[in-house]
Amino acid sequence: MKKVLLVVLLSVAAFNASAISEQHRQELSKSGCTQVDEAAGKCSSSKVHKPKASTPATEADHVMNMPISDAAEFLLSTGWKPNNGKWHKQGYTLTLLVEDDTVVNSQLKK
């Protein structure tokens, strides 16, 4: 009976580490939380899954060094409207400088 109990306990201990996904483990690591802290309620889920705020400035920076086709797809997906080579959103105007089909500079004006 003791051997069976020992085998069961060792099995649980061995498989416990794979109870969370690798992505969740990395998020916990980045947040400074451990799986034990999270289980004890010491880490709020908002700290672990905190999305970055998307602003016109961060979106303009995001398209730098992208192929223009990928940049255009990204800008369209985030609500930018193209008009005569310029992009418009929320009162902002974004102008892209493209060389060899790659965005090499972006200017954002309000």
Short mmCIF file of N, CA and C in Angstrom, two decimals, residues 66-102:
data_model
loop_
_atom_site.label_atom_id
_atom_site.label_comp_id
_atom_site.label_asym_id
_atom_site.label_seq_id
_atom_site.Cartn_x
_atom_site.Cartn_y
_atom_site.Cartn_z
N MET A 66 8.41 47.37 -41.88
CA MET A 66 7.51 46.32 -42.39
C MET A 66 7.41 46.45 -43.91
N PRO A 67 7.17 45.34 -44.59
CA PRO A 67 6.79 45.46 -46.00
C PRO A 67 5.50 46.29 -46.08
N ILE A 68 5.37 47.12 -47.10
CA ILE A 68 4.22 48.02 -47.19
C ILE A 68 2.90 47.25 -47.21
N SER A 69 2.89 46.06 -47.80
CA SER A 69 1.65 45.28 -47.83
C SER A 69 1.23 44.87 -46.42
N ASP A 70 2.18 44.47 -45.59
CA ASP A 70 1.88 44.11 -44.20
C ASP A 70 1.49 45.34 -43.39
N ALA A 71 2.17 46.46 -43.64
CA ALA A 71 1.86 47.70 -42.92
C ALA A 71 0.44 48.16 -43.26
N ALA A 72 0.08 48.11 -44.54
CA ALA A 72 -1.26 48.52 -44.95
C ALA A 72 -2.32 47.61 -44.32
N GLU A 73 -2.07 46.33 -44.31
CA GLU A 73 -3.01 45.38 -43.70
C GLU A 73 -3.17 45.67 -42.21
N PHE A 74 -2.06 45.95 -41.51
CA PHE A 74 -2.12 46.26 -40.08
C PHE A 74 -2.90 47.56 -39.85
N LEU A 75 -2.59 48.59 -40.63
CA LEU A 75 -3.26 49.88 -40.44
C LEU A 75 -4.76 49.76 -40.70
N LEU A 76 -5.15 49.04 -41.74
CA LEU A 76 -6.57 48.84 -42.01
C LEU A 76 -7.25 48.09 -40.87
N SER A 77 -6.57 47.10 -40.32
CA SER A 77 -7.17 46.30 -39.24
C SER A 77 -7.30 47.08 -37.94
N THR A 78 -6.53 48.16 -37.80
CA THR A 78 -6.62 48.97 -36.57
C THR A 78 -7.43 50.25 -36.77
N GLY A 79 -8.12 50.35 -37.91
CA GLY A 79 -9.06 51.46 -38.10
C GLY A 79 -8.56 52.64 -38.90
N TRP A 80 -7.36 52.58 -39.44
CA TRP A 80 -6.84 53.67 -40.27
C TRP A 80 -7.52 53.63 -41.63
N LYS A 81 -7.78 54.82 -42.21
CA LYS A 81 -8.41 54.92 -43.53
C LYS A 81 -7.41 55.56 -44.49
N PRO A 82 -7.12 54.88 -45.62
CA PRO A 82 -6.19 55.46 -46.60
C PRO A 82 -6.88 56.52 -47.45
N ASN A 83 -6.12 57.58 -47.81
CA ASN A 83 -6.65 58.63 -48.68
C ASN A 83 -5.48 59.34 -49.35
N ASN A 84 -5.30 59.11 -50.63
CA ASN A 84 -4.25 59.75 -51.42
C ASN A 84 -2.86 59.58 -50.81
N GLY A 85 -2.52 58.38 -50.43
CA GLY A 85 -1.18 58.09 -49.91
C GLY A 85 -0.98 58.44 -48.45
N LYS A 86 -2.01 58.95 -47.80
CA LYS A 86 -1.93 59.26 -46.36
C LYS A 86 -3.00 58.44 -45.64
N TRP A 87 -2.77 58.23 -44.37
CA TRP A 87 -3.67 57.43 -43.56
C TRP A 87 -4.28 58.33 -42.49
N HIS A 88 -5.59 58.16 -42.21
CA HIS A 88 -6.30 59.02 -41.27
C HIS A 88 -7.04 58.19 -40.22
N LYS A 89 -6.96 58.68 -38.96
CA LYS A 89 -7.68 58.03 -37.86
C LYS A 89 -7.75 59.00 -36.69
N GLN A 90 -8.94 59.21 -36.14
CA GLN A 90 -9.17 60.00 -34.93
C GLN A 90 -8.49 61.37 -34.98
N GLY A 91 -8.55 62.04 -36.11
CA GLY A 91 -7.94 63.36 -36.23
C GLY A 91 -6.45 63.34 -36.49
N TYR A 92 -5.85 62.18 -36.62
CA TYR A 92 -4.42 62.05 -36.91
C TYR A 92 -4.23 61.76 -38.39
N THR A 93 -3.11 62.23 -38.93
CA THR A 93 -2.71 61.91 -40.30
C THR A 93 -1.35 61.24 -40.24
N LEU A 94 -1.26 60.08 -40.85
CA LEU A 94 -0.02 59.30 -40.87
C LEU A 94 0.50 59.26 -42.30
N THR A 95 1.74 59.69 -42.48
CA THR A 95 2.40 59.64 -43.78
C THR A 95 3.56 58.66 -43.69
N LEU A 96 3.61 57.74 -44.63
CA LEU A 96 4.66 56.72 -44.64
C LEU A 96 5.64 56.98 -45.77
N LEU A 97 6.92 56.84 -45.48
CA LEU A 97 7.96 56.89 -46.50
C LEU A 97 8.37 55.45 -46.79
N VAL A 98 8.21 55.06 -48.06
CA VAL A 98 8.45 53.67 -48.46
C VAL A 98 9.59 53.61 -49.47
N GLU A 99 10.56 52.76 -49.20
CA GLU A 99 11.66 52.51 -50.14
C GLU A 99 11.80 51.01 -50.32
N ASP A 100 11.87 50.57 -51.56
CA ASP A 100 11.99 49.14 -51.89
C ASP A 100 10.90 48.32 -51.21
N ASP A 101 9.67 48.83 -51.25
CA ASP A 101 8.49 48.15 -50.67
C ASP A 101 8.58 47.96 -49.16
N THR A 102 9.40 48.76 -48.47
CA THR A 102 9.54 48.68 -47.02
C THR A 102 9.32 50.06 -46.41
#
